[in-house]
mmCIF file with all atom_site columns, C-alpha atoms in Angstrom:
data_model
loop_
_atom_site.group_PDB
_atom_site.id
_atom_site.type_symbol
_atom_site.label_atom_id
_atom_site.label_alt_id
_atom_site.label_comp_id
_atom_site.label_asym_id
_atom_site.label_entity_id
_atom_site.label_seq_id
_atom_site.pdbx_PDB_ins_code
_atom_site.Cartn_x
_atom_site.Cartn_y
_atom_site.Cartn_z
_atom_site.occupancy
_atom_site.B_iso_or_equiv
_atom_site.pdbx_formal_charge
_atom_site.auth_seq_id
_atom_site.auth_comp_id
_atom_site.auth_asym_id
_atom_site.auth_atom_id
_atom_site.pdbx_PDB_model_num
ATOM 1   C CA . MET A 1 1   ? 124.908 111.470 102.783 1.00 68.00 ? 26  MET A CA 1
ATOM 2   C CA . ALA A 1 2   ? 125.269 110.839 106.513 1.00 75.00 ? 27  ALA A CA 1
ATOM 3   C CA . ALA A 1 3   ? 127.617 108.219 107.873 1.00 91.00 ? 28  ALA A CA 1
ATOM 4   C CA . LEU A 1 4   ? 125.868 105.085 109.068 1.00 96.00 ? 29  LEU A CA 1
ATOM 5   C CA . THR A 1 5   ? 125.916 104.165 112.736 1.00 97.00 ? 30  THR A CA 1
ATOM 6   C CA . GLU A 1 6   ? 126.560 100.646 113.985 1.00 97.00 ? 31  GLU A CA 1
ATOM 7   C CA . THR A 1 7   ? 122.805 100.387 114.633 1.00 97.00 ? 32  THR A CA 1
ATOM 8   C CA . ASP A 1 8   ? 122.102 101.424 111.031 1.00 98.00 ? 33  ASP A CA 1
ATOM 9   C CA . ARG A 1 9   ? 124.568 98.804  109.817 1.00 98.00 ? 34  ARG A CA 1
ATOM 10  C CA . ALA A 1 10  ? 122.909 96.090  111.918 1.00 98.00 ? 35  ALA A CA 1
ATOM 11  C CA . PHE A 1 11  ? 119.411 96.837  110.593 1.00 98.00 ? 36  PHE A CA 1
ATOM 12  C CA . LEU A 1 12  ? 120.709 97.183  107.031 1.00 98.00 ? 37  LEU A CA 1
ATOM 13  C CA . CYS A 1 13  ? 122.447 93.803  107.362 1.00 98.00 ? 38  CYS A CA 1
ATOM 14  C CA . ARG A 1 14  ? 119.095 92.325  108.432 1.00 98.00 ? 39  ARG A CA 1
ATOM 15  C CA . ALA A 1 15  ? 117.488 93.729  105.265 1.00 98.00 ? 40  ALA A CA 1
ATOM 16  C CA . ILE A 1 16  ? 120.321 92.302  103.161 1.00 98.00 ? 41  ILE A CA 1
ATOM 17  C CA . ASP A 1 17  ? 119.925 88.922  104.890 1.00 97.00 ? 42  ASP A CA 1
ATOM 18  C CA . LEU A 1 18  ? 116.207 88.974  104.058 1.00 97.00 ? 43  LEU A CA 1
ATOM 19  C CA . SER A 1 19  ? 117.103 89.585  100.401 1.00 97.00 ? 44  SER A CA 1
ATOM 20  C CA . GLY A 1 20  ? 119.151 86.381  100.512 1.00 95.00 ? 45  GLY A CA 1
ATOM 21  C CA . ALA A 1 21  ? 115.925 84.371  100.738 1.00 90.00 ? 46  ALA A CA 1
ATOM 22  C CA . ALA A 1 22  ? 115.881 84.614  96.932  1.00 89.00 ? 47  ALA A CA 1
ATOM 23  C CA . LEU A 1 23  ? 118.952 82.401  96.792  1.00 92.00 ? 48  LEU A CA 1
ATOM 24  C CA . ARG A 1 24  ? 117.062 79.596  98.563  1.00 91.00 ? 49  ARG A CA 1
ATOM 25  C CA . ASP A 1 25  ? 113.670 80.065  96.890  1.00 87.00 ? 50  ASP A CA 1
ATOM 26  C CA . PRO A 1 26  ? 113.645 80.199  93.075  1.00 79.00 ? 51  PRO A CA 1
ATOM 27  C CA . GLY A 1 27  ? 110.294 82.086  93.086  1.00 77.00 ? 52  GLY A CA 1
ATOM 28  C CA . LYS A 1 28  ? 111.678 85.099  94.959  1.00 88.00 ? 53  LYS A CA 1
ATOM 29  C CA . THR A 1 29  ? 113.568 88.189  93.869  1.00 95.00 ? 54  THR A CA 1
ATOM 30  C CA . PRO A 1 30  ? 116.550 89.425  95.923  1.00 97.00 ? 55  PRO A CA 1
ATOM 31  C CA . PHE A 1 31  ? 115.135 92.280  97.995  1.00 98.00 ? 56  PHE A CA 1
ATOM 32  C CA . GLY A 1 32  ? 114.662 92.705  101.735 1.00 98.00 ? 57  GLY A CA 1
ATOM 33  C CA . SER A 1 33  ? 113.492 95.533  103.944 1.00 98.00 ? 58  SER A CA 1
ATOM 34  C CA . VAL A 1 34  ? 113.060 96.410  107.629 1.00 98.00 ? 59  VAL A CA 1
ATOM 35  C CA . VAL A 1 35  ? 110.997 99.216  109.222 1.00 98.00 ? 60  VAL A CA 1
ATOM 36  C CA . VAL A 1 36  ? 112.422 100.396 112.539 1.00 98.00 ? 61  VAL A CA 1
ATOM 37  C CA . CYS A 1 37  ? 110.394 102.532 114.961 1.00 98.00 ? 62  CYS A CA 1
ATOM 38  C CA . GLY A 1 38  ? 111.884 103.658 118.249 1.00 96.00 ? 63  GLY A CA 1
ATOM 39  C CA . GLY A 1 39  ? 114.892 101.400 117.817 1.00 97.00 ? 64  GLY A CA 1
ATOM 40  C CA . GLU A 1 40  ? 112.735 98.283  117.391 1.00 97.00 ? 65  GLU A CA 1
ATOM 41  C CA . VAL A 1 41  ? 111.852 96.287  114.286 1.00 98.00 ? 66  VAL A CA 1
ATOM 42  C CA . ALA A 1 42  ? 108.220 97.115  113.551 1.00 98.00 ? 67  ALA A CA 1
ATOM 43  C CA . GLY A 1 43  ? 108.010 95.183  110.298 1.00 98.00 ? 68  GLY A CA 1
ATOM 44  C CA . GLU A 1 44  ? 110.171 93.353  107.832 1.00 98.00 ? 69  GLU A CA 1
ATOM 45  C CA . GLY A 1 45  ? 109.705 91.752  104.477 1.00 97.00 ? 70  GLY A CA 1
ATOM 46  C CA . ALA A 1 46  ? 111.246 90.046  101.505 1.00 96.00 ? 71  ALA A CA 1
ATOM 47  C CA . ALA A 1 47  ? 110.007 90.580  97.973  1.00 96.00 ? 72  ALA A CA 1
ATOM 48  C CA . SER A 1 48  ? 106.993 88.316  97.407  1.00 94.00 ? 73  SER A CA 1
ATOM 49  C CA . VAL A 1 49  ? 105.773 89.509  94.016  1.00 94.00 ? 74  VAL A CA 1
ATOM 50  C CA . VAL A 1 50  ? 105.825 86.108  92.318  1.00 91.00 ? 75  VAL A CA 1
ATOM 51  C CA . GLU A 1 51  ? 104.575 83.946  95.179  1.00 90.00 ? 76  GLU A CA 1
ATOM 52  C CA . GLN A 1 52  ? 101.714 86.330  96.018  1.00 92.00 ? 77  GLN A CA 1
ATOM 53  C CA . SER A 1 53  ? 100.930 87.167  92.366  1.00 94.00 ? 78  SER A CA 1
ATOM 54  C CA . ASP A 1 54  ? 101.010 90.776  93.549  1.00 96.00 ? 79  ASP A CA 1
ATOM 55  C CA . PRO A 1 55  ? 103.061 93.342  91.625  1.00 96.00 ? 80  PRO A CA 1
ATOM 56  C CA . THR A 1 56  ? 103.079 95.604  94.722  1.00 97.00 ? 81  THR A CA 1
ATOM 57  C CA . ALA A 1 57  ? 104.543 92.971  97.075  1.00 97.00 ? 82  ALA A CA 1
ATOM 58  C CA . HIS A 1 58  ? 108.016 94.510  97.006  1.00 98.00 ? 83  HIS A CA 1
ATOM 59  C CA . ALA A 1 59  ? 110.088 94.081  100.162 1.00 98.00 ? 84  ALA A CA 1
ATOM 60  C CA . GLU A 1 60  ? 109.545 97.675  101.293 1.00 98.00 ? 85  GLU A CA 1
ATOM 61  C CA . VAL A 1 61  ? 105.766 97.469  100.848 1.00 98.00 ? 86  VAL A CA 1
ATOM 62  C CA . VAL A 1 62  ? 105.654 94.099  102.651 1.00 98.00 ? 87  VAL A CA 1
ATOM 63  C CA . ALA A 1 63  ? 107.668 95.606  105.535 1.00 98.00 ? 88  ALA A CA 1
ATOM 64  C CA . LEU A 1 64  ? 105.403 98.685  105.692 1.00 98.00 ? 89  LEU A CA 1
ATOM 65  C CA . ARG A 1 65  ? 102.303 96.471  105.718 1.00 98.00 ? 90  ARG A CA 1
ATOM 66  C CA . ALA A 1 66  ? 103.796 94.354  108.523 1.00 98.00 ? 91  ALA A CA 1
ATOM 67  C CA . ALA A 1 67  ? 104.650 97.494  110.522 1.00 98.00 ? 92  ALA A CA 1
ATOM 68  C CA . GLY A 1 68  ? 101.127 98.826  110.038 1.00 98.00 ? 93  GLY A CA 1
ATOM 69  C CA . ALA A 1 69  ? 99.574  95.552  111.175 1.00 98.00 ? 94  ALA A CA 1
ATOM 70  C CA . ARG A 1 70  ? 101.841 95.348  114.222 1.00 98.00 ? 95  ARG A CA 1
ATOM 71  C CA . LEU A 1 71  ? 101.513 98.992  115.279 1.00 98.00 ? 96  LEU A CA 1
ATOM 72  C CA . HIS A 1 72  ? 97.883  99.479  114.158 1.00 98.00 ? 97  HIS A CA 1
ATOM 73  C CA . ARG A 1 73  ? 98.654  102.648 112.227 1.00 98.00 ? 98  ARG A CA 1
ATOM 74  C CA . HIS A 1 74  ? 99.632  103.757 108.742 1.00 98.00 ? 99  HIS A CA 1
ATOM 75  C CA . LEU A 1 75  ? 101.964 106.662 109.505 1.00 98.00 ? 100 LEU A CA 1
ATOM 76  C CA . PHE A 1 76  ? 105.491 106.110 110.836 1.00 98.00 ? 101 PHE A CA 1
ATOM 77  C CA . GLU A 1 77  ? 106.961 109.521 111.680 1.00 98.00 ? 102 GLU A CA 1
ATOM 78  C CA . GLY A 1 78  ? 110.403 109.079 113.182 1.00 98.00 ? 103 GLY A CA 1
ATOM 79  C CA . ALA A 1 79  ? 110.830 105.626 111.639 1.00 98.00 ? 104 ALA A CA 1
ATOM 80  C CA . THR A 1 80  ? 113.626 104.450 109.362 1.00 98.00 ? 105 THR A CA 1
ATOM 81  C CA . LEU A 1 81  ? 113.191 102.023 106.497 1.00 98.00 ? 106 LEU A CA 1
ATOM 82  C CA . TYR A 1 82  ? 116.250 99.889  105.743 1.00 98.00 ? 107 TYR A CA 1
ATOM 83  C CA . SER A 1 83  ? 116.374 98.242  102.340 1.00 98.00 ? 108 SER A CA 1
ATOM 84  C CA . SER A 1 84  ? 118.814 95.889  100.657 1.00 98.00 ? 109 SER A CA 1
ATOM 85  C CA . SER A 1 85  ? 118.655 98.194  97.629  1.00 98.00 ? 110 SER A CA 1
ATOM 86  C CA . GLU A 1 86  ? 117.539 101.688 96.748  1.00 98.00 ? 111 GLU A CA 1
ATOM 87  C CA . PRO A 1 87  ? 113.722 101.673 96.693  1.00 98.00 ? 112 PRO A CA 1
ATOM 88  C CA . CYS A 1 88  ? 111.995 101.699 93.328  1.00 98.00 ? 113 CYS A CA 1
ATOM 89  C CA . PRO A 1 89  ? 109.691 104.663 92.583  1.00 98.00 ? 114 PRO A CA 1
ATOM 90  C CA . MET A 1 90  ? 106.636 102.817 93.964  1.00 98.00 ? 115 MET A CA 1
ATOM 91  C CA . CYS A 1 91  ? 108.385 101.885 97.206  1.00 98.00 ? 116 CYS A CA 1
ATOM 92  C CA . LEU A 1 92  ? 109.900 105.322 97.675  1.00 98.00 ? 117 LEU A CA 1
ATOM 93  C CA . THR A 1 93  ? 106.464 106.854 97.198  1.00 98.00 ? 118 THR A CA 1
ATOM 94  C CA . ALA A 1 94  ? 105.035 104.370 99.725  1.00 98.00 ? 119 ALA A CA 1
ATOM 95  C CA . CYS A 1 95  ? 107.648 105.652 102.195 1.00 98.00 ? 120 CYS A CA 1
ATOM 96  C CA . TYR A 1 96  ? 106.409 109.197 101.595 1.00 98.00 ? 121 TYR A CA 1
ATOM 97  C CA . TRP A 1 97  ? 102.789 108.075 102.098 1.00 98.00 ? 122 TRP A CA 1
ATOM 98  C CA . ALA A 1 98  ? 103.805 106.348 105.340 1.00 98.00 ? 123 ALA A CA 1
ATOM 99  C CA . ALA A 1 99  ? 105.671 109.466 106.555 1.00 98.00 ? 124 ALA A CA 1
ATOM 100 C CA . ILE A 1 100 ? 108.880 107.457 106.980 1.00 98.00 ? 125 ILE A CA 1
ATOM 101 C CA . SER A 1 101 ? 111.528 109.872 108.250 1.00 98.00 ? 126 SER A CA 1
ATOM 102 C CA . ARG A 1 102 ? 114.575 108.242 106.712 1.00 98.00 ? 127 ARG A CA 1
ATOM 103 C CA . VAL A 1 103 ? 115.492 105.588 104.139 1.00 98.00 ? 128 VAL A CA 1
ATOM 104 C CA . VAL A 1 104 ? 118.807 103.708 104.295 1.00 98.00 ? 129 VAL A CA 1
ATOM 105 C CA . PHE A 1 105 ? 119.805 101.360 101.480 1.00 98.00 ? 130 PHE A CA 1
ATOM 106 C CA . ALA A 1 106 ? 122.735 99.239  100.317 1.00 98.00 ? 131 ALA A CA 1
ATOM 107 C CA . ALA A 1 107 ? 122.741 98.478  96.562  1.00 98.00 ? 132 ALA A CA 1
ATOM 108 C CA . THR A 1 108 ? 121.920 101.398 94.262  1.00 97.00 ? 133 THR A CA 1
ATOM 109 C CA . SER A 1 109 ? 119.326 101.554 91.489  1.00 97.00 ? 134 SER A CA 1
ATOM 110 C CA . ARG A 1 110 ? 122.240 101.276 89.079  1.00 97.00 ? 135 ARG A CA 1
ATOM 111 C CA . ASP A 1 111 ? 123.305 97.994  90.728  1.00 97.00 ? 136 ASP A CA 1
ATOM 112 C CA . VAL A 1 112 ? 119.715 96.744  90.448  1.00 97.00 ? 137 VAL A CA 1
ATOM 113 C CA . ALA A 1 113 ? 119.554 97.734  86.761  1.00 97.00 ? 138 ALA A CA 1
ATOM 114 C CA . GLU A 1 114 ? 122.757 95.822  86.070  1.00 97.00 ? 139 GLU A CA 1
ATOM 115 C CA . TYR A 1 115 ? 120.964 92.619  87.077  1.00 96.00 ? 140 TYR A CA 1
ATOM 116 C CA . GLY A 1 116 ? 117.838 93.121  84.998  1.00 95.00 ? 141 GLY A CA 1
ATOM 117 C CA . PHE A 1 117 ? 115.480 95.177  87.175  1.00 96.00 ? 142 PHE A CA 1
ATOM 118 C CA . GLU A 1 118 ? 113.769 98.238  85.695  1.00 95.00 ? 143 GLU A CA 1
ATOM 119 C CA . ASP A 1 119 ? 113.859 100.728 88.578  1.00 96.00 ? 144 ASP A CA 1
ATOM 120 C CA . LEU A 1 120 ? 115.974 103.294 86.697  1.00 96.00 ? 145 LEU A CA 1
ATOM 121 C CA . ARG A 1 121 ? 113.724 103.087 83.647  1.00 96.00 ? 146 ARG A CA 1
ATOM 122 C CA . PHE A 1 122 ? 110.662 103.691 85.831  1.00 97.00 ? 147 PHE A CA 1
ATOM 123 C CA . TYR A 1 123 ? 112.353 106.637 87.573  1.00 97.00 ? 148 TYR A CA 1
ATOM 124 C CA . ARG A 1 124 ? 112.988 108.171 84.136  1.00 96.00 ? 149 ARG A CA 1
ATOM 125 C CA . GLU A 1 125 ? 109.484 107.347 82.917  1.00 97.00 ? 150 GLU A CA 1
ATOM 126 C CA . VAL A 1 126 ? 107.575 109.080 85.740  1.00 95.00 ? 151 VAL A CA 1
ATOM 127 C CA . GLN A 1 127 ? 109.625 112.247 85.209  1.00 96.00 ? 152 GLN A CA 1
ATOM 128 C CA . LYS A 1 128 ? 108.171 112.622 81.718  1.00 97.00 ? 153 LYS A CA 1
ATOM 129 C CA . PRO A 1 129 ? 104.992 114.618 81.075  1.00 95.00 ? 154 PRO A CA 1
ATOM 130 C CA . PRO A 1 130 ? 101.979 112.256 81.007  1.00 93.00 ? 155 PRO A CA 1
ATOM 131 C CA . GLN A 1 131 ? 101.527 112.565 77.232  1.00 92.00 ? 156 GLN A CA 1
ATOM 132 C CA . ARG A 1 132 ? 105.101 111.302 76.657  1.00 96.00 ? 157 ARG A CA 1
ATOM 133 C CA . ARG A 1 133 ? 104.970 108.255 78.934  1.00 96.00 ? 158 ARG A CA 1
ATOM 134 C CA . ALA A 1 134 ? 104.893 104.709 77.564  1.00 96.00 ? 159 ALA A CA 1
ATOM 135 C CA . LEU A 1 135 ? 101.756 103.941 79.598  1.00 96.00 ? 160 LEU A CA 1
ATOM 136 C CA . PRO A 1 136 ? 98.803  105.851 78.124  1.00 94.00 ? 161 PRO A CA 1
ATOM 137 C CA . GLU A 1 137 ? 96.817  107.865 80.663  1.00 93.00 ? 162 GLU A CA 1
ATOM 138 C CA . ASP A 1 138 ? 93.363  109.023 79.616  1.00 93.00 ? 163 ASP A CA 1
ATOM 139 C CA . ALA A 1 139 ? 91.570  111.566 81.786  1.00 92.00 ? 164 ALA A CA 1
ATOM 140 C CA . ALA A 1 140 ? 87.780  111.454 81.812  1.00 94.00 ? 165 ALA A CA 1
ATOM 141 C CA . GLY A 1 141 ? 85.718  114.329 80.508  1.00 94.00 ? 166 GLY A CA 1
ATOM 142 C CA . GLU A 1 142 ? 84.416  117.176 82.642  1.00 96.00 ? 167 GLU A CA 1
ATOM 143 C CA . ALA A 1 143 ? 81.175  115.483 83.760  1.00 97.00 ? 168 ALA A CA 1
ATOM 144 C CA . LEU A 1 144 ? 82.910  112.427 85.233  1.00 97.00 ? 169 LEU A CA 1
ATOM 145 C CA . ARG A 1 145 ? 85.724  114.549 86.673  1.00 96.00 ? 170 ARG A CA 1
ATOM 146 C CA . GLU A 1 146 ? 83.163  116.718 88.468  1.00 97.00 ? 171 GLU A CA 1
ATOM 147 C CA . ARG A 1 147 ? 81.263  113.640 89.719  1.00 97.00 ? 172 ARG A CA 1
ATOM 148 C CA . ALA A 1 148 ? 84.450  112.188 91.233  1.00 97.00 ? 173 ALA A CA 1
ATOM 149 C CA . ALA A 1 149 ? 85.534  115.589 92.593  1.00 97.00 ? 174 ALA A CA 1
ATOM 150 C CA . ALA A 1 150 ? 82.117  116.027 94.271  1.00 97.00 ? 175 ALA A CA 1
ATOM 151 C CA . ILE A 1 151 ? 82.759  112.881 96.304  1.00 96.00 ? 176 ILE A CA 1
ATOM 152 C CA . LEU A 1 152 ? 86.187  114.201 97.312  1.00 96.00 ? 177 LEU A CA 1
ATOM 153 C CA . ARG A 1 153 ? 84.577  117.513 98.302  1.00 95.00 ? 178 ARG A CA 1
ATOM 154 C CA . ALA A 1 154 ? 81.890  115.740 100.366 1.00 96.00 ? 179 ALA A CA 1
ATOM 155 C CA . TRP A 1 155 ? 84.514  113.588 102.085 1.00 95.00 ? 180 TRP A CA 1
ATOM 156 C CA . ALA A 1 156 ? 86.606  116.663 102.936 1.00 95.00 ? 181 ALA A CA 1
ATOM 157 C CA . GLY A 1 157 ? 83.504  118.248 104.457 1.00 94.00 ? 182 GLY A CA 1
ATOM 158 C CA . GLN A 1 158 ? 83.119  115.279 106.813 1.00 94.00 ? 183 GLN A CA 1
ATOM 159 C CA . VAL A 1 159 ? 86.641  115.093 108.209 1.00 92.00 ? 184 VAL A CA 1
ATOM 160 C CA . PRO A 1 160 ? 87.389  117.030 111.383 1.00 93.00 ? 185 PRO A CA 1
ATOM 161 C CA . GLY A 1 161 ? 89.377  120.208 110.861 1.00 91.00 ? 186 GLY A CA 1
ATOM 162 C CA . GLN A 1 162 ? 90.261  122.103 107.738 1.00 90.00 ? 187 GLN A CA 1
ATOM 163 C CA . VAL A 1 163 ? 91.585  120.130 104.763 1.00 91.00 ? 188 VAL A CA 1
ATOM 164 C CA . GLU A 1 164 ? 94.697  121.845 103.404 1.00 92.00 ? 189 GLU A CA 1
ATOM 165 C CA . PRO A 1 165 ? 95.277  121.723 99.632  1.00 92.00 ? 190 PRO A CA 1
ATOM 166 C CA . LYS A 1 166 ? 98.656  120.195 98.719  1.00 91.00 ? 191 LYS A CA 1
ATOM 167 C CA . TYR A 1 167 ? 99.465  121.617 95.282  1.00 93.00 ? 192 TYR A CA 1
#
């Protein structure tokens, strides 16, 4: 774990301050996040799950959406995401999808679990084989799989360049 710079500390403090919105608004949960590109805030967000009736409106996702809208792109190579707490599995995966280069957080998933949030449980759950998870996952039969795969194949044939499998 690298030592944080004063700049890191300043952006992380901003994320923590955003999490404090939950103390003033009973409908919020205490999470804040900031996306920084090129030393500038590209997007920030506080958890808005309840007020937006959106289970994906976690602070990190809100900040990534704001950065995308501001920068008109969906990939953020070289960017850092600062979060008031360790990202949940969904938010961490969103950082991978966004090609975030670095994540810096304050409270750990263990701290979050202590106050009633299920991040650790979800981390454990997604590590299990699909047949052992609490959420049933049913794959379609071969005919529907092939129908869906044919669309993927056709799409890949339309994009410029060679599509590289990512097994």
